[in-house]
Tab-separated table of C-alpha atoms in Angstrom:
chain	number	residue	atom	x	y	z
A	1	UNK	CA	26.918	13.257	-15.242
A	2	UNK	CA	24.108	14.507	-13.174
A	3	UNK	CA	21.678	13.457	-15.883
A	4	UNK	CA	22.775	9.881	-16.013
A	5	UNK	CA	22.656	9.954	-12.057
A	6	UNK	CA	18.828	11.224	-12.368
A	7	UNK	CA	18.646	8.496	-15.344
A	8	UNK	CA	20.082	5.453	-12.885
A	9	UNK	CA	17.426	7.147	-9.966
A	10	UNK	CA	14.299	7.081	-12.257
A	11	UNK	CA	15.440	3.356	-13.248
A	12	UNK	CA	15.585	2.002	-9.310
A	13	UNK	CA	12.099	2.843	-8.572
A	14	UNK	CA	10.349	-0.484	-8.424
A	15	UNK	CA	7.632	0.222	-11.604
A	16	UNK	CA	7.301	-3.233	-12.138
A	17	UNK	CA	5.941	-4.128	-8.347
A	18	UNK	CA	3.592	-0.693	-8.616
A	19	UNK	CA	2.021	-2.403	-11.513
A	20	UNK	CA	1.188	-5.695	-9.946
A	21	UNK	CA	0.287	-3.801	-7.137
A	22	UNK	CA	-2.089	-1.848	-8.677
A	23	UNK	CA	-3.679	-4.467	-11.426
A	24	UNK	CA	-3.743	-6.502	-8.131
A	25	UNK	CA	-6.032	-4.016	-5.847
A	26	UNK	CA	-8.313	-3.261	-8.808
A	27	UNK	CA	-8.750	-6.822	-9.605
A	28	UNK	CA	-9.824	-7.771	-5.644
A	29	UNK	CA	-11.839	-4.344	-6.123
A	30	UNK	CA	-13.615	-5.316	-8.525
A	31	UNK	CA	-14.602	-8.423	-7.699
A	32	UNK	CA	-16.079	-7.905	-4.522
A	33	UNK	CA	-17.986	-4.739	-5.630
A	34	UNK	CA	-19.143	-6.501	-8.764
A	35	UNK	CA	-19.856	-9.486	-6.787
A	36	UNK	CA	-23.269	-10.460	-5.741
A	37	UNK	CA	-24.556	-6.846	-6.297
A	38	UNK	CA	-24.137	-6.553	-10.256
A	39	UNK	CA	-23.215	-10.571	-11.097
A	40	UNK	CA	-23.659	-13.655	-9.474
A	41	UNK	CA	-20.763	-14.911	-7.333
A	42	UNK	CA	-20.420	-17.789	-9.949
A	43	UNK	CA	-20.120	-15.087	-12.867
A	44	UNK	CA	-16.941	-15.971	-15.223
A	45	UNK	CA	-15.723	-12.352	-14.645
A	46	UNK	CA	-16.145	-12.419	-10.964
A	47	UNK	CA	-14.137	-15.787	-10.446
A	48	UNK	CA	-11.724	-14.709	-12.745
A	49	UNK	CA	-11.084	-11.299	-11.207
A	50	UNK	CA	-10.738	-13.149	-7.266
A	51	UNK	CA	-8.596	-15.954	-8.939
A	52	UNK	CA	-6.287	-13.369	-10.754
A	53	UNK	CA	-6.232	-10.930	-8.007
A	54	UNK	CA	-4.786	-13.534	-5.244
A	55	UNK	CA	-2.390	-14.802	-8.130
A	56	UNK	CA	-0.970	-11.956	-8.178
A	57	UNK	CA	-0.678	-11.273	-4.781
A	58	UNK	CA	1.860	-14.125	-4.683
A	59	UNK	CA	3.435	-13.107	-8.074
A	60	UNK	CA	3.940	-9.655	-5.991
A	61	UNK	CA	5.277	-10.829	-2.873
A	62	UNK	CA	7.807	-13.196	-4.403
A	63	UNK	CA	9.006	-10.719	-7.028
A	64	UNK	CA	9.358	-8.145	-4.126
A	65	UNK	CA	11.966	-10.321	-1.979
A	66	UNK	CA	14.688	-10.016	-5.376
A	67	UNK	CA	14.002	-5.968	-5.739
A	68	UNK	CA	16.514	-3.421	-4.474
A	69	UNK	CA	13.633	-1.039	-3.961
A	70	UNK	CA	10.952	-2.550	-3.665
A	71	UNK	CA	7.416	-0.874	-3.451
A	72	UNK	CA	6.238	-3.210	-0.909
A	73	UNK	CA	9.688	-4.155	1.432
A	74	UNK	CA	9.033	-7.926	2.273
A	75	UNK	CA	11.526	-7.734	5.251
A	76	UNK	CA	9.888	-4.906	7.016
A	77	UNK	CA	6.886	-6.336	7.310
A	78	UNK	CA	7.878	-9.684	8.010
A	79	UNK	CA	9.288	-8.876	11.649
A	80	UNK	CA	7.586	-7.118	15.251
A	81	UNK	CA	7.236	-5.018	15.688
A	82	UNK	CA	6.908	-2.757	12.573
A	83	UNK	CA	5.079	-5.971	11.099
A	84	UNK	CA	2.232	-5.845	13.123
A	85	UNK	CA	2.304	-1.549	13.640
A	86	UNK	CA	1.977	-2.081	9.635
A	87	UNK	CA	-0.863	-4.379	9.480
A	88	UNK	CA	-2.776	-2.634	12.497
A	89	UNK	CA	-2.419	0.501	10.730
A	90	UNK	CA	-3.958	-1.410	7.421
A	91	UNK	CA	-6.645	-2.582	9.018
A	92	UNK	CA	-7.438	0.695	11.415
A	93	UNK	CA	-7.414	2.634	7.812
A	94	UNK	CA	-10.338	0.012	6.707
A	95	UNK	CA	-12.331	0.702	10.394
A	96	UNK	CA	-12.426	4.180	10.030
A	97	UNK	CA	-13.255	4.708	6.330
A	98	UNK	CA	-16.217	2.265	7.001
A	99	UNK	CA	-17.475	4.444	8.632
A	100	UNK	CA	-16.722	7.608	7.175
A	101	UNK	CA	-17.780	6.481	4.085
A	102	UNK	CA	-21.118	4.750	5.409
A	103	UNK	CA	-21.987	7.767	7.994
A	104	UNK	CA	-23.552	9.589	4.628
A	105	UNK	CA	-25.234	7.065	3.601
A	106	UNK	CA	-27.401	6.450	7.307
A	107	UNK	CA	-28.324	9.958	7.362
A	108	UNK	CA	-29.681	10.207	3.931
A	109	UNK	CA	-31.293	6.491	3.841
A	110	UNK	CA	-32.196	6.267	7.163
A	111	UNK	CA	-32.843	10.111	8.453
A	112	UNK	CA	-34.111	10.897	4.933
A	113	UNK	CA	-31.747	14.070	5.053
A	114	UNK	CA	-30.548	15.530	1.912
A	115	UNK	CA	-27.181	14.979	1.005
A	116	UNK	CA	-25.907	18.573	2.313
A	117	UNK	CA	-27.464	18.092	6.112
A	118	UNK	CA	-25.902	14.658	6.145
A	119	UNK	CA	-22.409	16.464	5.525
A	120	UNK	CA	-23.326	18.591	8.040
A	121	UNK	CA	-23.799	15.387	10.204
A	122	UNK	CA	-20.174	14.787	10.093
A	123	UNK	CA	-18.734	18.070	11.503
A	124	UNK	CA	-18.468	16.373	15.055
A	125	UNK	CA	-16.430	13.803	13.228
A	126	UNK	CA	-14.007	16.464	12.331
A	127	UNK	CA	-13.927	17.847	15.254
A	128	UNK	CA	-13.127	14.867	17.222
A	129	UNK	CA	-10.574	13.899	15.178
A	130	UNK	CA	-8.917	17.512	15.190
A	131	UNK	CA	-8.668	17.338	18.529
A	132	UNK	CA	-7.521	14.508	19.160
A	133	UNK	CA	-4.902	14.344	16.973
A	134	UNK	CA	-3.432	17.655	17.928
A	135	UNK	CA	-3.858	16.905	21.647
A	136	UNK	CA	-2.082	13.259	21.081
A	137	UNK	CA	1.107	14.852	19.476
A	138	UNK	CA	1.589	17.227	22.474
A	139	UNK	CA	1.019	14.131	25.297
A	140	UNK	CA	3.244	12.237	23.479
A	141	UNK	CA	6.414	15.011	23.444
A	142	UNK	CA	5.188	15.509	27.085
A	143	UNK	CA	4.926	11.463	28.464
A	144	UNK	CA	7.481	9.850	25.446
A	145	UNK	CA	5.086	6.646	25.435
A	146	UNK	CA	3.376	5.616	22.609
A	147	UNK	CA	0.951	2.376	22.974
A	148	UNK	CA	-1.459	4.235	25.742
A	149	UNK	CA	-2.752	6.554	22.864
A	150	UNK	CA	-2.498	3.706	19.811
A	151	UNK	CA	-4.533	1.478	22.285
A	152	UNK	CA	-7.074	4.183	23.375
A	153	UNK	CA	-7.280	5.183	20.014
A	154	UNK	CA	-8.442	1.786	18.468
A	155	UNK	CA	-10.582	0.783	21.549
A	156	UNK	CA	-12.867	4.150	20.366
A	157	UNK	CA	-13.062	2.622	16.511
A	158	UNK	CA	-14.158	-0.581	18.352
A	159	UNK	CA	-16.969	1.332	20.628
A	160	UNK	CA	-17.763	3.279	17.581
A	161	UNK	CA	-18.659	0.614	15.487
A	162	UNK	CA	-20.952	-0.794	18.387
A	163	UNK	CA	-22.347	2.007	18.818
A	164	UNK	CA	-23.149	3.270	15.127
A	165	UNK	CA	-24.523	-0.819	14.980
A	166	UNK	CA	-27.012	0.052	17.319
A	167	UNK	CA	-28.517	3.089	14.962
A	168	UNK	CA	-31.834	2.654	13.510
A	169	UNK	CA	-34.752	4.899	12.306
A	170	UNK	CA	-35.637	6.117	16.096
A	171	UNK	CA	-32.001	6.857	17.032
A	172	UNK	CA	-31.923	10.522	17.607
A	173	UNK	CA	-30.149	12.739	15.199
A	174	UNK	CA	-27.414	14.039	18.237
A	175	UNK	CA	-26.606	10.898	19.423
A	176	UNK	CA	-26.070	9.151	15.917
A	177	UNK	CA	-23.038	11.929	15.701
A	178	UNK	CA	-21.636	10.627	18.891
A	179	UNK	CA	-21.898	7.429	17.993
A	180	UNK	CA	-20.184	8.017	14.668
A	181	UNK	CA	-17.569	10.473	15.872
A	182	UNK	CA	-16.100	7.775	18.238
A	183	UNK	CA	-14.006	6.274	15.351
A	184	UNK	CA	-12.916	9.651	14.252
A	185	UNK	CA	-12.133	10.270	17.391
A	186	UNK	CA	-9.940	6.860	17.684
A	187	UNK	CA	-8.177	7.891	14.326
A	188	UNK	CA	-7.165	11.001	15.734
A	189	UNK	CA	-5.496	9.187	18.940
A	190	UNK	CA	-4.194	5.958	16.870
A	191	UNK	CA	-2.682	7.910	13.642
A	192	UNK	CA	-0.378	10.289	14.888
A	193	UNK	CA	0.842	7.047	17.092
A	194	UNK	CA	1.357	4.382	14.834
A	195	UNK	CA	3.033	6.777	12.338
A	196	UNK	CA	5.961	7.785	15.685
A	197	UNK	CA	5.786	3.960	16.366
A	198	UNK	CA	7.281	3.244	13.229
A	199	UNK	CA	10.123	5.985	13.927
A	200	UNK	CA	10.668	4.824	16.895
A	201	UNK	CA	11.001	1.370	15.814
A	202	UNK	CA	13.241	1.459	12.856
A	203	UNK	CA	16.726	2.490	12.606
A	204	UNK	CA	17.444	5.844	11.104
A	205	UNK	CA	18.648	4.774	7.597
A	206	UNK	CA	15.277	2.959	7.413
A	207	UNK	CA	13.010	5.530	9.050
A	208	UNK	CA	12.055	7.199	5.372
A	209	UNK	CA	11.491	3.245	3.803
A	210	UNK	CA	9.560	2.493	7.037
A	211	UNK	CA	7.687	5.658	7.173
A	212	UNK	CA	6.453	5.135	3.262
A	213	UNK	CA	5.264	1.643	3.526
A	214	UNK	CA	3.289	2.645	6.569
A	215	UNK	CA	1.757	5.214	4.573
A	216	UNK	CA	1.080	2.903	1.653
A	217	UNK	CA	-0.544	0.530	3.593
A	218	UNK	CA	-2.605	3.097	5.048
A	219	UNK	CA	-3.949	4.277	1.951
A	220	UNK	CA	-4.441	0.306	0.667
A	221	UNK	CA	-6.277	-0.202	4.337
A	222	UNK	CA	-8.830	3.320	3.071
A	223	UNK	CA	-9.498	1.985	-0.715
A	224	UNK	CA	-10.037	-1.576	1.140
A	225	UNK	CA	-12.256	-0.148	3.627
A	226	UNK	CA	-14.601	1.776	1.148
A	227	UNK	CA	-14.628	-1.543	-1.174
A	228	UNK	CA	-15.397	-4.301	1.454
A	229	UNK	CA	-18.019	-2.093	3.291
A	230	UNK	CA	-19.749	-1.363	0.029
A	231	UNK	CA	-19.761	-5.174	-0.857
A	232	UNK	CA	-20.701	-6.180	2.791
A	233	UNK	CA	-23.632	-3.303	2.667
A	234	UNK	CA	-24.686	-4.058	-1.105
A	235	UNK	CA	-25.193	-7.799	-0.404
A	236	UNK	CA	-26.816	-7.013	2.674
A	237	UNK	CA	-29.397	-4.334	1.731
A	238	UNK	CA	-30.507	-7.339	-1.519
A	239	UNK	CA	-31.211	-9.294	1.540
A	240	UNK	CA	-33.288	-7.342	3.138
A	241	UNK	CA	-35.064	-5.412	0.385
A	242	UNK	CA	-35.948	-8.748	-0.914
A	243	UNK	CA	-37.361	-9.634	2.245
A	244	UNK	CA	-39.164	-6.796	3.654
A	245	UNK	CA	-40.398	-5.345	0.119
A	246	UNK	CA	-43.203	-6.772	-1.289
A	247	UNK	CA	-45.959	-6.166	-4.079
A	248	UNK	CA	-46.267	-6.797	-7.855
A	249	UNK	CA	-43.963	-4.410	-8.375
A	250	UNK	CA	-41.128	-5.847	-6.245
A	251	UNK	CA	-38.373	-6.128	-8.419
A	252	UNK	CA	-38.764	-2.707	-9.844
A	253	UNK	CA	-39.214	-0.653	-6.957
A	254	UNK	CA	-36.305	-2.672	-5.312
A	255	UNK	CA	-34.165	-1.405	-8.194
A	256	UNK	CA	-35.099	2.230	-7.783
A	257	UNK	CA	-34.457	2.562	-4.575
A	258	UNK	CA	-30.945	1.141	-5.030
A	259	UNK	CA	-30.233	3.263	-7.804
A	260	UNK	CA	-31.125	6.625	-5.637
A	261	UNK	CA	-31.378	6.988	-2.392
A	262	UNK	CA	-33.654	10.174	-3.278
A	263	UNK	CA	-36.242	7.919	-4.274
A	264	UNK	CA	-36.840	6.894	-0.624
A	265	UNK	CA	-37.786	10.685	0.602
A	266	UNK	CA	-40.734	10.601	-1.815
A	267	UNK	CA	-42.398	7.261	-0.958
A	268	UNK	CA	-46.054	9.783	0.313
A	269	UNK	CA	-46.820	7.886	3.797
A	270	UNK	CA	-50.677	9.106	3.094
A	271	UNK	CA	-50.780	7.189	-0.227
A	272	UNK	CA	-48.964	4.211	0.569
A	273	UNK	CA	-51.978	2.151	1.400
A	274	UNK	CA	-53.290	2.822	-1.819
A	275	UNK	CA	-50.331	1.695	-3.439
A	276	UNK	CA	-49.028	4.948	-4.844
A	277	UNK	CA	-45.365	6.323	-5.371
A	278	UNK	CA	-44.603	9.878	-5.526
A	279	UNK	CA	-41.380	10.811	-7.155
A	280	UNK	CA	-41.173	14.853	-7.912
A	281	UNK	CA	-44.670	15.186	-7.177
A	282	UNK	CA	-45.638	12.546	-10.246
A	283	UNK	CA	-47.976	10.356	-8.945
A	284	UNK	CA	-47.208	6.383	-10.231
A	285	UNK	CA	-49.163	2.865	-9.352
A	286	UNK	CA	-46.723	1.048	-7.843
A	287	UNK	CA	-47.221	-1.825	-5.548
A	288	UNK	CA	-45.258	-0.156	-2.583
A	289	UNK	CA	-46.513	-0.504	0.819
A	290	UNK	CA	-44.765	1.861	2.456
A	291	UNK	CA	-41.065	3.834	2.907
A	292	UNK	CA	-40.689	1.906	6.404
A	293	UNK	CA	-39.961	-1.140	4.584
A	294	UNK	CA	-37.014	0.806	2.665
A	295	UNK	CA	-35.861	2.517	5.316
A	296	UNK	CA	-35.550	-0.377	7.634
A	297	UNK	CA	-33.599	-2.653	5.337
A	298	UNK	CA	-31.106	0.122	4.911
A	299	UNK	CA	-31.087	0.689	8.565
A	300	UNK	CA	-30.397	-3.106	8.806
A	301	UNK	CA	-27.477	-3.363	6.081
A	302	UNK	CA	-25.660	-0.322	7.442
A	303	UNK	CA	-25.806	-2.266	11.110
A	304	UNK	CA	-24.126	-5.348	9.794
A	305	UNK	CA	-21.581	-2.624	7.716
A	306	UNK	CA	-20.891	-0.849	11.068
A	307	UNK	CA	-20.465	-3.676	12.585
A	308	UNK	CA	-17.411	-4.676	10.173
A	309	UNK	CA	-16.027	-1.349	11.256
A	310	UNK	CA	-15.813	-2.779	15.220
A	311	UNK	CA	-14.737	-5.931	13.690
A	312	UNK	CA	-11.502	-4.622	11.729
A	313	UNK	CA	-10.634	-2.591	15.339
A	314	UNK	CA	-10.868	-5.980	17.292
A	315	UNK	CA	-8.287	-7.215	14.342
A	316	UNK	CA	-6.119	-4.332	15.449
A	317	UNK	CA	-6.200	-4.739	19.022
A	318	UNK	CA	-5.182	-8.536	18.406
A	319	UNK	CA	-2.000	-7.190	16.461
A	320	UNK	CA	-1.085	-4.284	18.848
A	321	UNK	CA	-2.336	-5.243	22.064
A	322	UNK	CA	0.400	-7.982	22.307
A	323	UNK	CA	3.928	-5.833	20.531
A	324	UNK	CA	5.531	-3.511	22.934
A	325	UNK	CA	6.201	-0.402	21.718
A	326	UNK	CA	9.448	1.695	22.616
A	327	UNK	CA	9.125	5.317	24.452
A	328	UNK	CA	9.629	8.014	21.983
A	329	UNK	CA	13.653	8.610	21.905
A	330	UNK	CA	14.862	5.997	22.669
A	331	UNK	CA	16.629	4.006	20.290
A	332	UNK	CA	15.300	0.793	19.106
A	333	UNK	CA	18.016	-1.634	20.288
A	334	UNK	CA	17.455	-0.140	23.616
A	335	UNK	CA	13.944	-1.043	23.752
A	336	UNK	CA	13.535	-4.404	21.977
């Protein structure tokens, strides 16, 4: 008997919806990252992954209204406030792993660190966020409210995109970690938040649903994140590579330095007007004028990238900013 209840448990769980879900996401994943940077946008494979990725989309969200237990509950997000505490959450998750996973990528392009030092970069990221998260959950037991901290929170991943937008070669190695920490700093305010906001906002036989599809979300909002900033940076560095690079040797170099970032470190500034290309101390003819001309088109594609990051907070504050949110404890029929 308590095999066939196990049995009639295992069957519930909505398999069919994870599938979609999950052909869907890799689908959208892959054509934006393929997109422009490895095929042309008018590439067979590229249209067909888009087409079939917001097919299924649909597929999804009508098979999910006619599913016990479903992996994406249509109803829950369909209604404020949890609707819009879902979706801001989604789209904070995409701010903040902009720019975590972009923050590397100045340092070593940009700074010309090596990939250890620009880990080291992000330790006042950590620290913000550790802070602020821990000091969140004790003001909100102490005050009960709950939107001061989610708004605080995202209006630090909007000033921290600004601010890591305004980076270039000549910012200064301190303040590009205060720039970047800001949106740790915001997710350590926000987080702890949104995830009470939910609690606070659902009834208790839906708190564990509610609690679930928040985290889901959240983890869609961080694979989204990483795969729209990489397509928005990709297509942006071609730009500006193909624009600021220039010699015989164009298309090659171009191609080198996108395929490592090491390359970059050993362009030899005292060669460079004679055209030469040092890579492990192996001298090459290549038409390259300098490393400044690197450098400064991956300074310029990781602006317009940080710049998403602000973008996706202003989406949040739009959700958020207009949805009151209940005081921890109270009950939601009290409050709404």
């Amino acid at each position: 008997m308590e095999r066939m209840k196990v049995w009639q448990l295992v069957r519930s769980i909505d398999i069919t919806g994870s599938i979609i879900l999950i052909i869907c996401v890799t689908l959208l994943i892959m054509g934006l990252n393929f997109g422009g940077n490895v095929y042309p946008w008018g590439h067979p494979l590229i249209i067909i992954s888009l087409v079939a990725s917001l097919v299924l989309a649909v597929i999804l969200v009508r098979y999910e209204r006619h599913v016990p237990r479903p992996v994406l509950p249509i109803e829950l997000m369909a209604k404020d406030p949890r609707a819009s505490i879902i979706f801001g959450n989604f789209f904070a998750a995409m701010s903040v792993h902009t720019m975590l996973f972009n923050a590397p990528l100045y340092f070593q392009a940009v700074k010309l660190t090596s990939p250890t030092a620009s880990g080291l970069r992000l330790v006042a990221s950590s620290i913000a966020v550790t802070i602020s998260s821990v000091s969140t959950g004790f003001m909100i037991n102490w005050t009960r409210r709950l939107k001061p901290f989610v708004m605080v929170g995202v209006c630090c991943m909007v000033i921290g995109g600004c601010a890591a937008a305004s980076m270039d070669i000549d910012t200064s190695q301190p303040l590009s970690m205060v720039c970047i920490s800001f949106s740790s700093l915001g997710q350590g305010f926000s987080f702890p938040a949104l995830m009470v906001s939910i609690l606070a906002t659902s009834e208790k036989q839906d708190q564990a649903v509610a609690t679930t599809t928040l985290g889901l979300w959240r983890s869609l909002g961080a694979v989204m994140g990483v795969a729209v900033s990489s397509w928005i940076f990709q297509n942006g560095l071609i730009y500006h590579l193909n624009k600021n690079v220039t010699g015989i040797e164009k298309s090659h170099i171009i191609a080198l330095v996108r395929k490592s970032i090491g390359t970059i470190a050993h362009l030899d500034p005292i060669h460079r007007r004679e055209g030469m290309f040092y890579f492990f101390r192996v001298p090459t003819h290549y038409d390259l004028a300098n490393n400044h001309s690197v450098t400064t088109s991956y300074s310029a594609a990781l602006q317009l990238t940080f710049v998403s990051a602000a973008f996706w907070g202003v989406i949040v504050l739009i959700l958020l900013g207009r949805v009151p949110l209940p005081r921890w404890g109270e009950r939601p029929s009290q409050s709404l």
